[in-house]
Amino acid sequence: MRHSWRALLTMGHGWWRVVPWLAVGVLVAACSGPGGDAPVGQTRVPVAAGTLESVAVVSHGTPGDAFWNVVKNGAEAAGEDLGVRVEYNSAGDPGEQAKLVDNAVAQGVDGLVVSLANPQALGPSVERAVAAGIPVVTINSGEAESAKLGAIGHVGQSERTAGEAAGRRLREAGKSKLLCVIHEAGNVSAAERCGGAIQGFGNAATLQVDINNPTDAQSRIKGALEADRSLDAVLALNSQIAARAVAAAGESRSGATVATFDLNSEVVAAIRAGTLLFAVDQQQYEQGYLPVVMLRLYRTNLNAVGGGRPVQTGPAFVDSGNVDAIAELVAQGTR
């Protein structure tokens, strides 16, 4: 059984469970909430307070994806802490994801959390949810489109900012030419990450691979490194592709330094082994947990969070200096 958050405040080793609550408390105290096309700092006025009994979380993650499993864990933990029924579903195909959103609307959920990797495909479904009176919080992707579609807030990291920081870090490591590997065609976040990395690094090339075909992805990365021996840095945008990039760098004997976005157990092991320089951590547990809290506050107390701006969960960096402290959290599914 979970303890109440008040009880957790008195627990010596349980304090970390209330961090999301404390973070939201600070945000709510400091910010007005976003809404529609309202200017920054203004908030859409909700019609009336109510209750939050059910939340649908719909992501673009592929089944079994380690990254999205952590998002799911965060959402379900928030549901248990708040007494809210949370149902998580995902689909890598944008059309299928849109159908999952439409199904949630048809079921009359009290709140919706959705990732917007493909805003064009998801936009009409999100707008239908808003029109049905269902508050929506977007996560992870689609920061720029969130308010336009009527969402009450967005939780994630600014992908271009994160990419720029990763590019600078690789440049500061003495690298001269970067290969940025895009793993999902049409994913706005991937494009933003690479765009930022190129801006932060300078001399860079991009490579399109398919996350659903990891063997081919590894072959393509290897081929690119063999074709251009001046490439001495590789940036993966996904933890699953990171392992393939490390293997490709070894097979090609290029000596290229590899870094990645996002964490999983393989990434942790590679950082420890010195085959990955760093991982950009967007703390996706928060992307699952915080939206449920935000929806609860909105439905029950007419609060909105963010002051017209996204709630940022990253970027943070995991490298050889802090990987041992993070490893246990990755293993338990909260990082």
GROMACS .gro file of C-alpha atoms in nm:
model
  335
    1MET     CA    1   0.000   0.000   0.000
    2ARG     CA    2   0.124   0.350  -0.083
    3HIS     CA    3   0.163   0.604   0.195
    4SER     CA    4  -0.010   0.940   0.169
    5TRP     CA    5   0.219   1.223   0.065
    6ARG     CA    6   0.187   1.384   0.408
    7ALA     CA    7   0.309   1.067   0.570
    8LEU     CA    8   0.596   1.046   0.325
    9LEU     CA    9   0.724   1.382   0.444
   10THR     CA   10   0.815   1.218   0.775
   11MET     CA   11   0.986   0.911   0.623
   12GLY     CA   12   1.365   0.915   0.620
   13HIS     CA   13   1.420   0.710   0.309
   14GLY     CA   14   1.089   0.777   0.137
   15TRP     CA   15   1.135   1.148   0.076
   16TRP     CA   16   1.204   1.105  -0.296
   17ARG     CA   17   0.848   0.985  -0.359
   18VAL     CA   18   0.712   1.336  -0.287
   19VAL     CA   19   0.952   1.529  -0.507
   20PRO     CA   20   0.696   1.548  -0.793
   21TRP     CA   21   0.439   1.687  -0.545
   22LEU     CA   22   0.683   1.948  -0.417
   23ALA     CA   23   0.783   2.045  -0.771
   24VAL     CA   24   0.421   2.096  -0.874
   25GLY     CA   25   0.352   2.291  -0.556
   26VAL     CA   26   0.631   2.535  -0.638
   27LEU     CA   27   0.514   2.565  -0.999
   28VAL     CA   28   0.153   2.628  -0.901
   29ALA     CA   29   0.256   2.892  -0.649
   30ALA     CA   30   0.475   3.069  -0.904
   31CYS     CA   31   0.281   3.044  -1.229
   32SER     CA   32  -0.045   3.113  -1.397
   33GLY     CA   33  -0.157   2.844  -1.638
   34PRO     CA   34  -0.164   2.822  -2.016
   35GLY     CA   35  -0.462   2.787  -2.239
   36GLY     CA   36  -0.543   2.795  -2.607
   37ASP     CA   37  -0.385   3.094  -2.779
   38ALA     CA   38  -0.374   3.303  -2.463
   39PRO     CA   39  -0.059   3.518  -2.426
   40VAL     CA   40   0.213   3.391  -2.193
   41GLY     CA   41   0.122   3.461  -1.833
   42GLN     CA   42  -0.253   3.446  -1.893
   43THR     CA   43  -0.471   3.145  -1.835
   44ARG     CA   44  -0.793   3.013  -1.981
   45VAL     CA   45  -1.063   3.024  -1.713
   46PRO     CA   46  -1.214   2.676  -1.661
   47VAL     CA   47  -1.590   2.649  -1.665
   48ALA     CA   48  -1.631   2.470  -1.333
   49ALA     CA   49  -1.449   2.249  -1.088
   50GLY     CA   50  -1.523   1.878  -1.082
   51THR     CA   51  -1.355   1.547  -1.007
   52LEU     CA   52  -1.081   1.340  -1.167
   53GLU     CA   53  -1.152   0.970  -1.156
   54SER     CA   54  -1.000   0.846  -1.482
   55VAL     CA   55  -0.706   0.949  -1.701
   56ALA     CA   56  -0.605   0.804  -2.036
   57VAL     CA   57  -0.237   0.826  -2.129
   58VAL     CA   58  -0.170   0.774  -2.501
   59SER     CA   59   0.188   0.780  -2.624
   60HIS     CA   60   0.366   0.717  -2.953
   61GLY     CA   61   0.600   0.464  -2.791
   62THR     CA   62   0.645   0.120  -2.937
   63PRO     CA   63   0.543  -0.176  -2.716
   64GLY     CA   64   0.814  -0.271  -2.468
   65ASP     CA   65   1.016   0.048  -2.523
   66ALA     CA   66   1.224   0.104  -2.208
   67PHE     CA   67   1.183   0.482  -2.226
   68TRP     CA   68   0.803   0.470  -2.241
   69ASN     CA   69   0.782   0.204  -1.973
   70VAL     CA   70   0.925   0.464  -1.734
   71VAL     CA   71   0.663   0.718  -1.845
   72LYS     CA   72   0.398   0.455  -1.783
   73ASN     CA   73   0.543   0.382  -1.438
   74GLY     CA   74   0.526   0.751  -1.350
   75ALA     CA   75   0.165   0.788  -1.463
   76GLU     CA   76   0.053   0.476  -1.278
   77ALA     CA   77   0.236   0.583  -0.962
   78ALA     CA   78   0.059   0.919  -0.972
   79GLY     CA   79  -0.272   0.739  -1.020
   80GLU     CA   80  -0.213   0.525  -0.714
   81ASP     CA   81  -0.100   0.823  -0.505
   82LEU     CA   82  -0.404   1.028  -0.605
   83GLY     CA   83  -0.666   0.755  -0.625
   84VAL     CA   84  -0.713   0.809  -1.000
   85ARG     CA   85  -0.764   0.527  -1.249
   86VAL     CA   86  -0.490   0.556  -1.513
   87GLU     CA   87  -0.498   0.358  -1.837
   88TYR     CA   88  -0.185   0.365  -2.054
   89ASN     CA   89  -0.188   0.279  -2.424
   90SER     CA   90   0.063   0.338  -2.703
   91ALA     CA   91   0.106   0.302  -3.076
   92GLY     CA   92   0.406   0.383  -3.289
   93ASP     CA   93   0.188   0.454  -3.592
   94PRO     CA   94   0.040   0.809  -3.576
   95GLY     CA   95  -0.293   0.697  -3.719
   96GLU     CA   96  -0.327   0.422  -3.462
   97GLN     CA   97  -0.231   0.661  -3.184
   98ALA     CA   98  -0.503   0.902  -3.300
   99LYS     CA   99  -0.756   0.617  -3.284
  100LEU     CA  100  -0.651   0.547  -2.923
  101VAL     CA  101  -0.717   0.912  -2.838
  102ASP     CA  102  -1.058   0.895  -3.008
  103ASN     CA  103  -1.140   0.580  -2.810
  104ALA     CA  104  -1.052   0.754  -2.484
  105VAL     CA  105  -1.280   1.045  -2.575
  106ALA     CA  106  -1.562   0.805  -2.660
  107GLN     CA  107  -1.520   0.639  -2.321
  108GLY     CA  108  -1.561   0.976  -2.150
  109VAL     CA  109  -1.238   0.988  -1.951
  110ASP     CA  110  -1.193   1.279  -1.712
  111GLY     CA  111  -0.848   1.373  -1.841
  112LEU     CA  112  -0.615   1.294  -2.128
  113VAL     CA  113  -0.236   1.284  -2.151
  114VAL     CA  114  -0.093   1.252  -2.502
  115SER     CA  115   0.245   1.276  -2.673
  116LEU     CA  116   0.252   1.477  -2.996
  117ALA     CA  117   0.534   1.330  -3.203
  118ASN     CA  118   0.315   1.388  -3.511
  119PRO     CA  119   0.093   1.692  -3.439
  120GLN     CA  120  -0.062   1.687  -3.786
  121ALA     CA  121  -0.197   1.335  -3.734
  122LEU     CA  122  -0.292   1.380  -3.367
  123GLY     CA  123  -0.422   1.737  -3.381
  124PRO     CA  124  -0.784   1.666  -3.484
  125SER     CA  125  -0.822   1.398  -3.217
  126VAL     CA  126  -0.683   1.626  -2.945
  127GLU     CA  127  -0.914   1.906  -3.056
  128ARG     CA  128  -1.211   1.669  -3.037
  129ALA     CA  129  -1.113   1.583  -2.680
  130VAL     CA  130  -1.097   1.951  -2.588
  131ALA     CA  131  -1.433   2.014  -2.757
  132ALA     CA  132  -1.579   1.730  -2.549
  133GLY     CA  133  -1.473   1.909  -2.231
  134ILE     CA  134  -1.182   1.677  -2.154
  135PRO     CA  135  -0.872   1.863  -2.028
  136VAL     CA  136  -0.557   1.760  -2.213
  137VAL     CA  137  -0.192   1.773  -2.107
  138THR     CA  138   0.062   1.702  -2.380
  139ILE     CA  139   0.394   1.538  -2.302
  140ASN     CA  140   0.734   1.473  -2.452
  141SER     CA  141   0.673   1.599  -2.808
  142GLY     CA  142   0.483   1.880  -2.974
  143GLU     CA  143   0.570   2.160  -2.733
  144ALA     CA  144   0.510   2.428  -2.997
  145GLU     CA  145   0.168   2.293  -3.097
  146SER     CA  146   0.032   2.207  -2.751
  147ALA     CA  147  -0.147   2.532  -2.661
  148LYS     CA  148  -0.271   2.582  -3.019
  149LEU     CA  149  -0.463   2.255  -2.990
  150GLY     CA  150  -0.621   2.361  -2.662
  151ALA     CA  151  -0.410   2.165  -2.413
  152ILE     CA  152  -0.392   2.309  -2.062
  153GLY     CA  153  -0.018   2.243  -2.039
  154HIS     CA  154   0.285   2.059  -2.173
  155VAL     CA  155   0.544   1.855  -1.981
  156GLY     CA  156   0.875   1.766  -2.142
  157GLN     CA  157   1.211   1.903  -2.242
  158SER     CA  158   1.279   2.161  -2.511
  159GLU     CA  159   1.427   1.931  -2.772
  160ARG     CA  160   1.617   2.196  -2.964
  161THR     CA  161   1.771   2.330  -2.643
  162ALA     CA  162   1.866   1.978  -2.537
  163GLY     CA  163   2.013   1.901  -2.878
  164GLU     CA  164   2.215   2.221  -2.875
  165ALA     CA  165   2.355   2.134  -2.531
  166ALA     CA  166   2.451   1.784  -2.649
  167GLY     CA  167   2.620   1.925  -2.959
  168ARG     CA  168   2.821   2.174  -2.754
  169ARG     CA  169   2.928   1.901  -2.515
  170LEU     CA  170   3.061   1.685  -2.799
  171ARG     CA  171   3.239   1.981  -2.955
  172GLU     CA  172   3.397   2.061  -2.617
  173ALA     CA  173   3.517   1.700  -2.605
  174GLY     CA  174   3.736   1.785  -2.904
  175LYS     CA  175   3.529   1.624  -3.180
  176SER     CA  176   3.533   1.770  -3.531
  177LYS     CA  177   3.244   1.613  -3.727
  178LEU     CA  178   2.914   1.479  -3.595
  179LEU     CA  179   2.672   1.217  -3.728
  180CYS     CA  180   2.322   1.269  -3.587
  181VAL     CA  181   2.106   0.956  -3.623
  182ILE     CA  182   1.729   1.011  -3.664
  183HIS     CA  183   1.537   0.696  -3.572
  184GLU     CA  184   1.174   0.791  -3.658
  185ALA     CA  185   1.067   0.960  -3.981
  186GLY     CA  186   0.815   1.239  -3.918
  187ASN     CA  187   0.896   1.271  -3.546
  188VAL     CA  188   0.914   1.644  -3.477
  189SER     CA  189   1.117   1.589  -3.160
  190ALA     CA  190   1.387   1.396  -3.346
  191ALA     CA  191   1.415   1.671  -3.604
  192GLU     CA  192   1.441   1.933  -3.328
  193ARG     CA  193   1.708   1.734  -3.145
  194CYS     CA  194   1.925   1.702  -3.455
  195GLY     CA  195   1.866   2.064  -3.550
  196GLY     CA  196   1.980   2.177  -3.208
  197ALA     CA  197   2.280   1.941  -3.210
  198ILE     CA  198   2.394   2.077  -3.546
  199GLN     CA  199   2.357   2.431  -3.414
  200GLY     CA  200   2.555   2.350  -3.100
  201PHE     CA  201   2.824   2.144  -3.273
  202GLY     CA  202   2.872   2.299  -3.615
  203ASN     CA  203   3.008   2.050  -3.870
  204ALA     CA  204   2.751   1.770  -3.883
  205ALA     CA  205   2.562   1.524  -4.102
  206THR     CA  206   2.234   1.338  -4.042
  207LEU     CA  207   2.136   0.977  -4.103
  208GLN     CA  208   1.783   0.836  -4.117
  209VAL     CA  209   1.730   0.485  -3.975
  210ASP     CA  210   1.428   0.284  -3.863
  211ILE     CA  211   1.397   0.204  -3.494
  212ASN     CA  212   1.180  -0.095  -3.585
  213ASN     CA  213   1.468  -0.249  -3.780
  214PRO     CA  214   1.764  -0.227  -3.539
  215THR     CA  215   1.989  -0.460  -3.742
  216ASP     CA  216   1.954  -0.238  -4.048
  217ALA     CA  217   2.003   0.072  -3.832
  218GLN     CA  218   2.336  -0.065  -3.707
  219SER     CA  219   2.440  -0.149  -4.063
  220ARG     CA  220   2.355   0.201  -4.184
  221ILE     CA  221   2.550   0.369  -3.904
  222LYS     CA  222   2.849   0.143  -3.972
  223GLY     CA  223   2.829   0.224  -4.343
  224ALA     CA  224   2.821   0.598  -4.277
  225LEU     CA  225   3.127   0.578  -4.051
  226GLU     CA  226   3.317   0.371  -4.304
  227ALA     CA  227   3.223   0.603  -4.591
  228ASP     CA  228   3.337   0.918  -4.409
  229ARG     CA  229   3.637   0.864  -4.181
  230SER     CA  230   3.623   1.228  -4.069
  231LEU     CA  231   3.313   1.146  -3.862
  232ASP     CA  232   3.445   1.121  -3.508
  233ALA     CA  233   3.122   1.166  -3.309
  234VAL     CA  234   2.782   0.994  -3.323
  235LEU     CA  235   2.471   1.122  -3.147
  236ALA     CA  236   2.183   0.875  -3.112
  237LEU     CA  237   1.841   1.020  -3.028
  238ASN     CA  238   1.710   0.706  -2.861
  239SER     CA  239   1.853   0.465  -2.605
  240GLN     CA  240   1.778   0.159  -2.818
  241ILE     CA  241   1.963   0.305  -3.116
  242ALA     CA  242   2.252   0.400  -2.886
  243ALA     CA  243   2.348   0.035  -2.840
  244ARG     CA  244   2.347  -0.010  -3.219
  245ALA     CA  245   2.561   0.301  -3.263
  246VAL     CA  246   2.817   0.173  -3.013
  247ALA     CA  247   2.832  -0.161  -3.195
  248ALA     CA  248   2.859   0.010  -3.535
  249ALA     CA  249   3.143   0.232  -3.417
  250GLY     CA  250   3.331  -0.077  -3.300
  251GLU     CA  251   3.269  -0.272  -3.618
  252SER     CA  252   3.372   0.016  -3.842
  253ARG     CA  253   3.691   0.072  -3.638
  254SER     CA  254   3.632   0.443  -3.673
  255GLY     CA  255   3.708   0.530  -3.311
  256ALA     CA  256   3.408   0.767  -3.313
  257THR     CA  257   3.278   0.882  -2.975
  258VAL     CA  258   2.912   0.793  -2.919
  259ALA     CA  259   2.658   0.982  -2.707
  260THR     CA  260   2.282   0.946  -2.681
  261PHE     CA  261   1.953   1.083  -2.565
  262ASP     CA  262   1.765   0.891  -2.295
  263LEU     CA  263   1.849   0.613  -2.054
  264ASN     CA  264   1.807   0.240  -2.019
  265SER     CA  265   2.013  -0.034  -1.854
  266GLU     CA  266   2.226  -0.081  -2.167
  267VAL     CA  267   2.309   0.289  -2.176
  268VAL     CA  268   2.409   0.280  -1.810
  269ALA     CA  269   2.635  -0.019  -1.874
  270ALA     CA  270   2.792   0.151  -2.178
  271ILE     CA  271   2.865   0.472  -1.985
  272ARG     CA  272   3.027   0.264  -1.712
  273ALA     CA  273   3.230   0.077  -1.973
  274GLY     CA  274   3.341   0.400  -2.139
  275THR     CA  275   3.182   0.323  -2.478
  276LEU     CA  276   2.923   0.600  -2.437
  277LEU     CA  277   3.035   0.950  -2.341
  278PHE     CA  278   2.704   1.067  -2.196
  279ALA     CA  279   2.326   1.039  -2.210
  280VAL     CA  280   2.086   1.333  -2.222
  281ASP     CA  281   1.826   1.255  -1.955
  282GLN     CA  282   1.482   1.416  -1.987
  283GLN     CA  283   1.357   1.250  -1.667
  284GLN     CA  284   1.059   1.089  -1.834
  285TYR     CA  285   0.916   0.955  -1.508
  286GLU     CA  286   0.808   1.315  -1.449
  287GLN     CA  287   0.640   1.319  -1.790
  288GLY     CA  288   0.414   1.042  -1.666
  289TYR     CA  289   0.366   1.159  -1.308
  290LEU     CA  290   0.326   1.537  -1.334
  291PRO     CA  291   0.044   1.549  -1.594
  292VAL     CA  292  -0.181   1.338  -1.370
  293VAL     CA  293  -0.118   1.583  -1.086
  294MET     CA  294  -0.183   1.876  -1.319
  295LEU     CA  295  -0.513   1.726  -1.435
  296ARG     CA  296  -0.617   1.664  -1.075
  297LEU     CA  297  -0.542   2.024  -0.980
  298TYR     CA  298  -0.727   2.153  -1.286
  299ARG     CA  299  -1.037   1.940  -1.241
  300THR     CA  300  -1.072   1.982  -0.864
  301ASN     CA  301  -0.929   2.328  -0.793
  302LEU     CA  302  -0.926   2.510  -1.129
  303ASN     CA  303  -0.547   2.538  -1.118
  304ALA     CA  304  -0.327   2.539  -1.426
  305VAL     CA  305   0.050   2.501  -1.428
  306GLY     CA  306   0.321   2.662  -1.640
  307GLY     CA  307   0.222   3.025  -1.683
  308GLY     CA  308   0.174   2.973  -2.056
  309ARG     CA  309   0.505   2.789  -2.094
  310PRO     CA  310   0.597   2.419  -2.095
  311VAL     CA  311   0.702   2.253  -1.771
  312GLN     CA  312   1.060   2.145  -1.842
  313THR     CA  313   1.188   1.805  -1.728
  314GLY     CA  314   1.530   1.831  -1.891
  315PRO     CA  315   1.788   1.829  -2.018
  316ALA     CA  316   2.006   1.669  -1.755
  317PHE     CA  317   2.324   1.474  -1.834
  318VAL     CA  318   2.433   1.133  -1.711
  319ASP     CA  319   2.801   1.053  -1.754
  320SER     CA  320   3.082   0.870  -1.576
  321GLY     CA  321   3.065   1.118  -1.288
  322ASN     CA  322   2.708   1.043  -1.181
  323VAL     CA  323   2.609   0.718  -1.354
  324ASP     CA  324   2.655   0.505  -1.040
  325ALA     CA  325   2.401   0.717  -0.850
  326ILE     CA  326   2.151   0.696  -1.137
  327ALA     CA  327   2.196   0.324  -1.211
  328GLU     CA  328   1.977   0.197  -0.926
  329LEU     CA  329   1.695   0.431  -1.026
  330VAL     CA  330   1.713   0.312  -1.385
  331ALA     CA  331   1.693  -0.048  -1.263
  332GLN     CA  332   1.379   0.024  -1.060
  333GLY     CA  333   1.209   0.194  -1.354
  334THR     CA  334   1.196   0.553  -1.236
  335ARG     CA  335   1.478   0.702  -1.450
   0.00000   0.00000   0.00000
